[in-house]
PDB file of C-alpha atoms in Angstrom:
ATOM      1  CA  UNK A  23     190.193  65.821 218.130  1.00  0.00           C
ATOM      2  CA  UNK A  24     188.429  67.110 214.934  1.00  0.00           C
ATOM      3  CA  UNK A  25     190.613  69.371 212.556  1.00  0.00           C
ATOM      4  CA  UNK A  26     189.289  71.681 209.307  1.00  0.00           C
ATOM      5  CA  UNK A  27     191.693  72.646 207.147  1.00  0.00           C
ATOM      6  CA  UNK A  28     191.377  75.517 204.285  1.00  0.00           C
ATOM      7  CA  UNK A  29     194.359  75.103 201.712  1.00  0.00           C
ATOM      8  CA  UNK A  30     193.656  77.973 199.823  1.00  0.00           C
ATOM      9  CA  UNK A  31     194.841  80.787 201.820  1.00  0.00           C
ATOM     10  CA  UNK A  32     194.058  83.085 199.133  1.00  0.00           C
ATOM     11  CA  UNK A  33     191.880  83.318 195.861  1.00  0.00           C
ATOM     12  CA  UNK A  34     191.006  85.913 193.491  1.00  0.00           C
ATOM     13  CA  UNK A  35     188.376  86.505 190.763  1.00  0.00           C
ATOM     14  CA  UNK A  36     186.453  88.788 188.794  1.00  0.00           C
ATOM     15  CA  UNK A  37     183.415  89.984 189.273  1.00  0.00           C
ATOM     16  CA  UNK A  38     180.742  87.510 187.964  1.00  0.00           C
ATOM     17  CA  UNK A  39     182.517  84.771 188.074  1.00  0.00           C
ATOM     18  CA  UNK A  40     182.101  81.572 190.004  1.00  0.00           C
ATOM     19  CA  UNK A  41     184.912  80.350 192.510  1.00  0.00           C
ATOM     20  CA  UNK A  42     185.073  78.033 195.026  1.00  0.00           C
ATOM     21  CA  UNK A  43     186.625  77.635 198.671  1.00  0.00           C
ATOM     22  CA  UNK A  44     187.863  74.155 199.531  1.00  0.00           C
ATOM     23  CA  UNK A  45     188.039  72.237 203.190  1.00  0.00           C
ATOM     24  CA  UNK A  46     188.298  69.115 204.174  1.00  0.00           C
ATOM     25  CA  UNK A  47     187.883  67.762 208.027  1.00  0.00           C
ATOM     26  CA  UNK A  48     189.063  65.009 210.138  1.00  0.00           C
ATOM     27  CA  UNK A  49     186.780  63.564 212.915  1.00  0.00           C
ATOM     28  CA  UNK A  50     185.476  59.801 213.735  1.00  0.00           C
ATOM     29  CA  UNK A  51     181.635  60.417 214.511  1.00  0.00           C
ATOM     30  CA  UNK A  52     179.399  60.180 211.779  1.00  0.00           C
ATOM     31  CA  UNK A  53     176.793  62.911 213.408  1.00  0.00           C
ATOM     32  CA  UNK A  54     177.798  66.358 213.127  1.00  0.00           C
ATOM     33  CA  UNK A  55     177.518  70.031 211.311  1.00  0.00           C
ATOM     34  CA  UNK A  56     179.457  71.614 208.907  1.00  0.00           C
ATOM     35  CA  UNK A  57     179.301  75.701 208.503  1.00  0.00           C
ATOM     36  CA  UNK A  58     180.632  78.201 205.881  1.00  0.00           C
ATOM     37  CA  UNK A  59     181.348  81.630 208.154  1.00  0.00           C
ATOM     38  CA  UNK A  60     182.227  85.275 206.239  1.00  0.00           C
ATOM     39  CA  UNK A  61     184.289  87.861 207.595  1.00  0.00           C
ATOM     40  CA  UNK A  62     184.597  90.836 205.864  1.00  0.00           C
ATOM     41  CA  UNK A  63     186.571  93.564 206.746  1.00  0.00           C
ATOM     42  CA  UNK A  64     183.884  94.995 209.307  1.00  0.00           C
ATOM     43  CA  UNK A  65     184.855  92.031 211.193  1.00  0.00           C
ATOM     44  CA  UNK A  66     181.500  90.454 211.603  1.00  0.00           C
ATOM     45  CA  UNK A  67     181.435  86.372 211.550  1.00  0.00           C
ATOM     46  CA  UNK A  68     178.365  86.203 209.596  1.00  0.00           C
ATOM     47  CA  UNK A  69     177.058  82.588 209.471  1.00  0.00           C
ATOM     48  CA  UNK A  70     176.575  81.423 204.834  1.00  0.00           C
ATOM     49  CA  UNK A  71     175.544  78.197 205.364  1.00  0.00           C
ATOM     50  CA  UNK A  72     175.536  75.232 206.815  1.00  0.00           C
ATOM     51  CA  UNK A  73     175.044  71.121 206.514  1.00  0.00           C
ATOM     52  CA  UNK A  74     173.975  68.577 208.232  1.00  0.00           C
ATOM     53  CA  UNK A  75     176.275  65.665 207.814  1.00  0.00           C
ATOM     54  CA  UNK A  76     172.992  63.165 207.736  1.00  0.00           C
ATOM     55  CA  UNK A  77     171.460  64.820 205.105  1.00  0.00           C
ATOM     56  CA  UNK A  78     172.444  63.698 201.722  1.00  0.00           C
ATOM     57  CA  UNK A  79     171.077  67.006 199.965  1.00  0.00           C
ATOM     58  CA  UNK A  80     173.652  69.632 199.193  1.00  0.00           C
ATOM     59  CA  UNK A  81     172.828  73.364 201.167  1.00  0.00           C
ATOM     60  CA  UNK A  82     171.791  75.838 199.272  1.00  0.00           C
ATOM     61  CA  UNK A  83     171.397  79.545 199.909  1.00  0.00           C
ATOM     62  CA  UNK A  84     170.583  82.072 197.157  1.00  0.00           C
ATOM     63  CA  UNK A  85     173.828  82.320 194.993  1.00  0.00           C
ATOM     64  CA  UNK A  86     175.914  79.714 197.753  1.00  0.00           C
ATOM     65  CA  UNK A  87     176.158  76.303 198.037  1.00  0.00           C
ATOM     66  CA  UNK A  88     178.309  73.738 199.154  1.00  0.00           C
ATOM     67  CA  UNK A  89     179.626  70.397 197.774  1.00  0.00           C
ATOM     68  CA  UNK A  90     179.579  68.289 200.706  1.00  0.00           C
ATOM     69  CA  UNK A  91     181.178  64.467 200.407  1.00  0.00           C
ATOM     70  CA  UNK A  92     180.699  63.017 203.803  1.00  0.00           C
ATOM     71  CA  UNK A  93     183.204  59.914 202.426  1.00  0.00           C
ATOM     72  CA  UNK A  94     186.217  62.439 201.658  1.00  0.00           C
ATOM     73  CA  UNK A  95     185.524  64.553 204.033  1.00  0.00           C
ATOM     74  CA  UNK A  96     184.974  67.341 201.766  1.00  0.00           C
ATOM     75  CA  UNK A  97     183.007  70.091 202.095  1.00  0.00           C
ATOM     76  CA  UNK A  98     183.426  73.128 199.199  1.00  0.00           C
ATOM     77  CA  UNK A  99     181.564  76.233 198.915  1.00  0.00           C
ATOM     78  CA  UNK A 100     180.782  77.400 195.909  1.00  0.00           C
ATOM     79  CA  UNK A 101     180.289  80.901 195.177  1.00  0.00           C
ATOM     80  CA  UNK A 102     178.201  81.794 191.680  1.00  0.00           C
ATOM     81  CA  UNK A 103     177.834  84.853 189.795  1.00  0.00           C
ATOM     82  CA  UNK A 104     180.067  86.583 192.918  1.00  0.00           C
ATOM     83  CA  UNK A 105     179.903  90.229 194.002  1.00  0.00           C
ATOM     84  CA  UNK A 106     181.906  92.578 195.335  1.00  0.00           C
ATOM     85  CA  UNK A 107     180.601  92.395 199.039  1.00  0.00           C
ATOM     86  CA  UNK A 108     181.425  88.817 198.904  1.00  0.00           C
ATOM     87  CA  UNK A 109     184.999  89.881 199.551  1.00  0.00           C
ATOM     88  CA  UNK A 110     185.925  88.752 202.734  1.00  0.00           C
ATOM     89  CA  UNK A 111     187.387  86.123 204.868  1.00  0.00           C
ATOM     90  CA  UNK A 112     185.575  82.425 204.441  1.00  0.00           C
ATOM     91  CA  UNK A 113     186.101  80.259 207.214  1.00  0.00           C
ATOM     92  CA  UNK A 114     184.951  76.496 207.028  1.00  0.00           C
ATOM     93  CA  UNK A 115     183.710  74.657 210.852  1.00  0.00           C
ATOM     94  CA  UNK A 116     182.937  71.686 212.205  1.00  0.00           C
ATOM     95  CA  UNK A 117     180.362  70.874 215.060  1.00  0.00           C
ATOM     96  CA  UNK A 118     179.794  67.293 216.453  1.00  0.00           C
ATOM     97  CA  UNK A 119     176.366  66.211 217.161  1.00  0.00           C
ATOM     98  CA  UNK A 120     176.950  64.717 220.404  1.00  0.00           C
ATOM     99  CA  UNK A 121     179.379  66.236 223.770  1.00  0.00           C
ATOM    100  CA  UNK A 122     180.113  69.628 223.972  1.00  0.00           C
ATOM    101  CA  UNK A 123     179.509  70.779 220.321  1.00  0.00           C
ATOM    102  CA  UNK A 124     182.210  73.010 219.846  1.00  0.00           C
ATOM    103  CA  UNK A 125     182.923  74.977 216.851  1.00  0.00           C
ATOM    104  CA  UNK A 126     186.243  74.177 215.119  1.00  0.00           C
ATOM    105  CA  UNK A 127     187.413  76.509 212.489  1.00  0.00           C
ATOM    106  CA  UNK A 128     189.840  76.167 209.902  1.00  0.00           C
ATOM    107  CA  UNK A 129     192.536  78.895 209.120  1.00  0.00           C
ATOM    108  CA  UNK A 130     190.279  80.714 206.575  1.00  0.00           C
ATOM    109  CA  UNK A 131     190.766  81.399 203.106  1.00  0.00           C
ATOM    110  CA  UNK A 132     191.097  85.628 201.826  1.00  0.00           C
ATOM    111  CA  UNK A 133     188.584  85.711 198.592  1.00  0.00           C
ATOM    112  CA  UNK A 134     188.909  88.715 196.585  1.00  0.00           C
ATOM    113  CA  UNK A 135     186.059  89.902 194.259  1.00  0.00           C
ATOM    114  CA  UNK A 136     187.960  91.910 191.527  1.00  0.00           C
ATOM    115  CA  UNK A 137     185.658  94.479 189.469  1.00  0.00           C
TER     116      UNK A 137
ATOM    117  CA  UNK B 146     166.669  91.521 218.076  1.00  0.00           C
ATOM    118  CA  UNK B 147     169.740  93.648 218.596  1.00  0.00           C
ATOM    119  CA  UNK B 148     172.383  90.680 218.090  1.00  0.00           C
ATOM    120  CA  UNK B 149     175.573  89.809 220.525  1.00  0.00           C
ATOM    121  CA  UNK B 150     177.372  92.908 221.799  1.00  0.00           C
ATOM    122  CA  UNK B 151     180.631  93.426 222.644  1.00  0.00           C
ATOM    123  CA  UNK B 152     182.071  96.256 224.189  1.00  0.00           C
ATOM    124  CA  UNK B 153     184.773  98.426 223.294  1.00  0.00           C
ATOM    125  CA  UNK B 154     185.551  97.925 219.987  1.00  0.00           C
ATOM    126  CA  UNK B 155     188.933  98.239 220.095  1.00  0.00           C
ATOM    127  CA  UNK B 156     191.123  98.766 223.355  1.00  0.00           C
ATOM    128  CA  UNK B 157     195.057  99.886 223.198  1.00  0.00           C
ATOM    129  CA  UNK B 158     196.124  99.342 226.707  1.00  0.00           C
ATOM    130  CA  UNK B 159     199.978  99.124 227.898  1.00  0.00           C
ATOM    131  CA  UNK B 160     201.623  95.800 229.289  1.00  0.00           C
ATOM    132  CA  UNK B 161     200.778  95.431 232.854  1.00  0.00           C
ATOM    133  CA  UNK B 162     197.631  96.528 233.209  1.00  0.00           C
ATOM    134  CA  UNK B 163     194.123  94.793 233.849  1.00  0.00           C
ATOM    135  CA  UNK B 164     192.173  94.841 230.525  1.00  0.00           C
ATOM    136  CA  UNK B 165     188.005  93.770 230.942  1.00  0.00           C
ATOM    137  CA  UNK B 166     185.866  92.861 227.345  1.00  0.00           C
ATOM    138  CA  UNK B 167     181.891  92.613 227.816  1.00  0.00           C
ATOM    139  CA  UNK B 168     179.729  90.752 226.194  1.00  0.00           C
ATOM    140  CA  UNK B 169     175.813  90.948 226.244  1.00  0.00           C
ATOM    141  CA  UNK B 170     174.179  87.439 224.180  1.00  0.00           C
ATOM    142  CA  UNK B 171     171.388  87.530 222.763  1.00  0.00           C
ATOM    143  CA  UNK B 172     168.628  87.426 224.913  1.00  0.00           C
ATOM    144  CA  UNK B 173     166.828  83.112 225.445  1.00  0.00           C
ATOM    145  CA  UNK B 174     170.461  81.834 224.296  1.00  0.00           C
ATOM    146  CA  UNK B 175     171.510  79.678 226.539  1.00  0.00           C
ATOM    147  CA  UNK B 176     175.350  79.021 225.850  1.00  0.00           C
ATOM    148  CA  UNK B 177     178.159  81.775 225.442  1.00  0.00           C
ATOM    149  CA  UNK B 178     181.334  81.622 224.380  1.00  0.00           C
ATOM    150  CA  UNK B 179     184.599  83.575 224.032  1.00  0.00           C
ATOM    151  CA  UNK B 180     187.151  82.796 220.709  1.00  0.00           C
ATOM    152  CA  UNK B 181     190.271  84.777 220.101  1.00  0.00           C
ATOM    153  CA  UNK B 182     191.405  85.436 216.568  1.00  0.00           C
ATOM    154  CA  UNK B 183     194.674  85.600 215.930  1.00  0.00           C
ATOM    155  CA  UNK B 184     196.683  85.585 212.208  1.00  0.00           C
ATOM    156  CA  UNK B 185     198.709  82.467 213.824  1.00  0.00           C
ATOM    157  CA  UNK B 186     196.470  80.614 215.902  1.00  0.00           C
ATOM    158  CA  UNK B 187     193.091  81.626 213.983  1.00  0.00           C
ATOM    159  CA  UNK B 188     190.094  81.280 215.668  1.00  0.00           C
ATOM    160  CA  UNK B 189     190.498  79.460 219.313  1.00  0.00           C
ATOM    161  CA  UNK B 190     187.658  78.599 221.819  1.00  0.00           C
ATOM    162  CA  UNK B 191     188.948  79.937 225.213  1.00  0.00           C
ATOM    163  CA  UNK B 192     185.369  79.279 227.491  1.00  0.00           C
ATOM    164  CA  UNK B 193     182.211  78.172 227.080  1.00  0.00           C
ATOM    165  CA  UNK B 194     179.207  78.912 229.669  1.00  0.00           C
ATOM    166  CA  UNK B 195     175.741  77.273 229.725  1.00  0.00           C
ATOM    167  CA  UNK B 196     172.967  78.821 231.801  1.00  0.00           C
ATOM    168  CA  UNK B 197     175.827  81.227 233.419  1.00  0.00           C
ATOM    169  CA  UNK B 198     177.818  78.270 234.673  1.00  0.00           C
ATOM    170  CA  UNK B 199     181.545  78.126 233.193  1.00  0.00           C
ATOM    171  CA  UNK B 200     181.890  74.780 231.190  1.00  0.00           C
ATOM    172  CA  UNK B 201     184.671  74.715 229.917  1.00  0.00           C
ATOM    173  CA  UNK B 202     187.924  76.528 230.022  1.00  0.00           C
ATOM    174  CA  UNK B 203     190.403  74.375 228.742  1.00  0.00           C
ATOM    175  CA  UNK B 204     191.436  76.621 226.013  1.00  0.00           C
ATOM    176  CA  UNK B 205     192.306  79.854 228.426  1.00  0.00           C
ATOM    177  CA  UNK B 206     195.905  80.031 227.633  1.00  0.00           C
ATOM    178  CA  UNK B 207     196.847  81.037 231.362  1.00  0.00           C
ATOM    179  CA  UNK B 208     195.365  82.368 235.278  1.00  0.00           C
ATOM    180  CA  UNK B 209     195.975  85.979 233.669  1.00  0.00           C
ATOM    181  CA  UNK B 210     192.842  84.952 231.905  1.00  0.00           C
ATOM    182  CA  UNK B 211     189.501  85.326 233.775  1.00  0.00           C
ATOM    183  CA  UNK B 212     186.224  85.045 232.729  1.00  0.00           C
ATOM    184  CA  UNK B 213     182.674  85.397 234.623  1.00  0.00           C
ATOM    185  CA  UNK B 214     179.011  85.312 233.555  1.00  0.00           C
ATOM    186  CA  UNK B 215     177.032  86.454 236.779  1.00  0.00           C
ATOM    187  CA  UNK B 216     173.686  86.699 234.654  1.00  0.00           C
ATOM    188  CA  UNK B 217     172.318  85.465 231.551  1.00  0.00           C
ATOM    189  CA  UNK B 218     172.640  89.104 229.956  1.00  0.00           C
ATOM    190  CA  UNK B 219     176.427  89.897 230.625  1.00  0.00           C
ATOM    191  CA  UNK B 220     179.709  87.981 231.159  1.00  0.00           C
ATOM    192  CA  UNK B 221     182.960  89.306 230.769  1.00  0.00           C
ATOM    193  CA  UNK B 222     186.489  88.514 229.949  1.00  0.00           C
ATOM    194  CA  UNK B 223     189.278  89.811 232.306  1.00  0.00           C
ATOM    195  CA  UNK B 224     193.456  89.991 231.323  1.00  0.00           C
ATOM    196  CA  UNK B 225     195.777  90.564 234.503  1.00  0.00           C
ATOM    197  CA  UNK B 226     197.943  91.688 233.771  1.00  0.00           C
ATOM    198  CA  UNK B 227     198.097  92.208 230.021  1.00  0.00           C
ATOM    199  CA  UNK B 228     200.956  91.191 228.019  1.00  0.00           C
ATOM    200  CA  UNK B 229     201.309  92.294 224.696  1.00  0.00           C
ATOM    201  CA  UNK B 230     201.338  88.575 223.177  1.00  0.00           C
ATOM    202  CA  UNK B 231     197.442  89.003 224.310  1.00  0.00           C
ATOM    203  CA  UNK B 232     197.636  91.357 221.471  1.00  0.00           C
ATOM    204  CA  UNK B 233     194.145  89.601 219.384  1.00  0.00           C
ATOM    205  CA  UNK B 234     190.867  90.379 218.325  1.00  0.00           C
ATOM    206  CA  UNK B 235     188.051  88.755 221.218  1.00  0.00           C
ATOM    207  CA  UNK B 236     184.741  87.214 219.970  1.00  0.00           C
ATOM    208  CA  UNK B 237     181.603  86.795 222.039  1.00  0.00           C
ATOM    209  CA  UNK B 238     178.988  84.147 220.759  1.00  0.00           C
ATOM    210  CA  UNK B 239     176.151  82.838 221.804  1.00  0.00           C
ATOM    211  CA  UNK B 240     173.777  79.914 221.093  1.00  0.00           C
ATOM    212  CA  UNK B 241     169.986  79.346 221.927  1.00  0.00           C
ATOM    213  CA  UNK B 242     171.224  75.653 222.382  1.00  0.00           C
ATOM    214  CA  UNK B 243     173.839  73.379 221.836  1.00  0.00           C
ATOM    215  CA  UNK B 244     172.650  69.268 221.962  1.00  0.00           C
ATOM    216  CA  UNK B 245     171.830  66.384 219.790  1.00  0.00           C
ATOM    217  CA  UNK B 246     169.877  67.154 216.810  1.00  0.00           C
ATOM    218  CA  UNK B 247     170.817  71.042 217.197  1.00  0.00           C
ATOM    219  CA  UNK B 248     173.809  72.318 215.495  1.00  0.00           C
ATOM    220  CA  UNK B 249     172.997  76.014 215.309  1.00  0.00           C
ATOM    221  CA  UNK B 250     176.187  77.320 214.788  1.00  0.00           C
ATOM    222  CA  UNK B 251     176.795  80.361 217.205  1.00  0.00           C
ATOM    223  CA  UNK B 252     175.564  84.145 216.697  1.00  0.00           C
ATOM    224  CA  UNK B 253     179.035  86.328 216.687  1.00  0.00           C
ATOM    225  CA  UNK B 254     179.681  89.921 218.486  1.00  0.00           C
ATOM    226  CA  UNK B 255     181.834  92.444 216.416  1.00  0.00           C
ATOM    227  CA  UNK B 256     184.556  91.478 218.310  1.00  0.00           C
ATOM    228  CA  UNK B 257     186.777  93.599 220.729  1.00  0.00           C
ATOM    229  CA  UNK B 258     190.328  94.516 218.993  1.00  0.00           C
ATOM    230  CA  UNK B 259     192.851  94.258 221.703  1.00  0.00           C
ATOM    231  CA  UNK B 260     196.484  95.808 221.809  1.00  0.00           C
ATOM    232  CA  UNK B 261     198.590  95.705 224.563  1.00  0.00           C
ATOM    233  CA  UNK B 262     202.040  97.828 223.865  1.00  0.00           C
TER     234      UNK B 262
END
């Protein structure tokens, strides 16, 4: 079975700064999806990003990105020039290409933007 | 597009009693699922549904969990009786399709807050 974990069950920065969330993954198949989900305290699981693990390219989306190394497992988001609405809970999860394509989540990590 | 809704928001019921969360997808999605968040377990897939029919619902912890989808625009997820370890915060998703060469990654309700005392 496929497993995400988050080791950083907490980070803080200030305002402007850059930070970035860690995970790494387990799994055998060498087809799948990798997401970035935020939670902030409304609740909402509001999708960032997300890679596809046969694409080399790193995803991009305005000031997010990820650092994805399919050979480590690895797959960081990194967070530039943050803002105070990014404070929320990041979750990293995993998606095979193949079966029943379930979304695995890791435990989450609590980012706080400080002003 | 109004998004996945869930309905209530929050719901304090006391131990015992039947507890029902609704969920309307977003309309063309195919696949629905239920999580439940929890600060120990995290996020957990309880059941999945594609084109209304129950998939799989390996992760419904016991048979006081229910769950139904008797159209493409509603399902619902039933606790009888309610216990107040069920005590959690439900997701609804859904997903125009889940196969090879997809990989969407699932639209999320607002959740239902659930809290059985």
């Amino acid at each position: 079975a496929q497993t995400v974990t988050q080791s950083q069950p907490e980070m803080s920065v200030q305002e402007a700064e850059t930070v970035t969330l860690s995970c790494t993954y387990d799994t055998s198949e060498s087809n799948y999806y990798l997401f970035w989900y935020k939670q902030p305290p409304s609740r909402q699981m509001i999708l960032v990003i997300r890679q596809e693990a046969y694409k080399q390219q790193n995803a991009t989306e305005n000031r997010f990105s990820v650092n994805f190394q399919k050979a480590a497992k690895s797959f960081s988001l990194k967070i530039s020039d943050s803002q105070l609405g990014d404070t929320a809970m990041y979750f990293c999860a995993f998606m095979n290409d193949q079966g029943a394509q379930k979304l695995v989540f890791g435990q989450g990590t609590r980012l706080t933007i400080n002003p | 597009d109004a998004g996945v809704i869930q309905s209530p928001r929050h719901e304090v019921t006391e131990m015992g009693q039947e507890v029902t969360l609704r969920c309307k997808p977003i309309s063309g999605h195919d696949y629905l699922f239920w999580y439940r968040q929890t600060m120990m377990r995290g996020l957990e897939l309880l059941i999945y549904f594609n084109n209304n029919v129950p998939i799989d619902d390996s992760g419904m912890p016991e048979d006081r969990f229910s769950a139904k989808m008797p159209n493409a625009s509603f399902s619902t997820l039933k606790i009888q009786p309610s216990e107040p370890r069920d005590s959690a915060v439900y997701f609804c998703a859904s997903s125009p399709y889940v196969g090879a060469g997809s990989g969407y990654g699932y639209t999320f309700g607002s959740g239902t807050r659930l809290t059985v005392v």
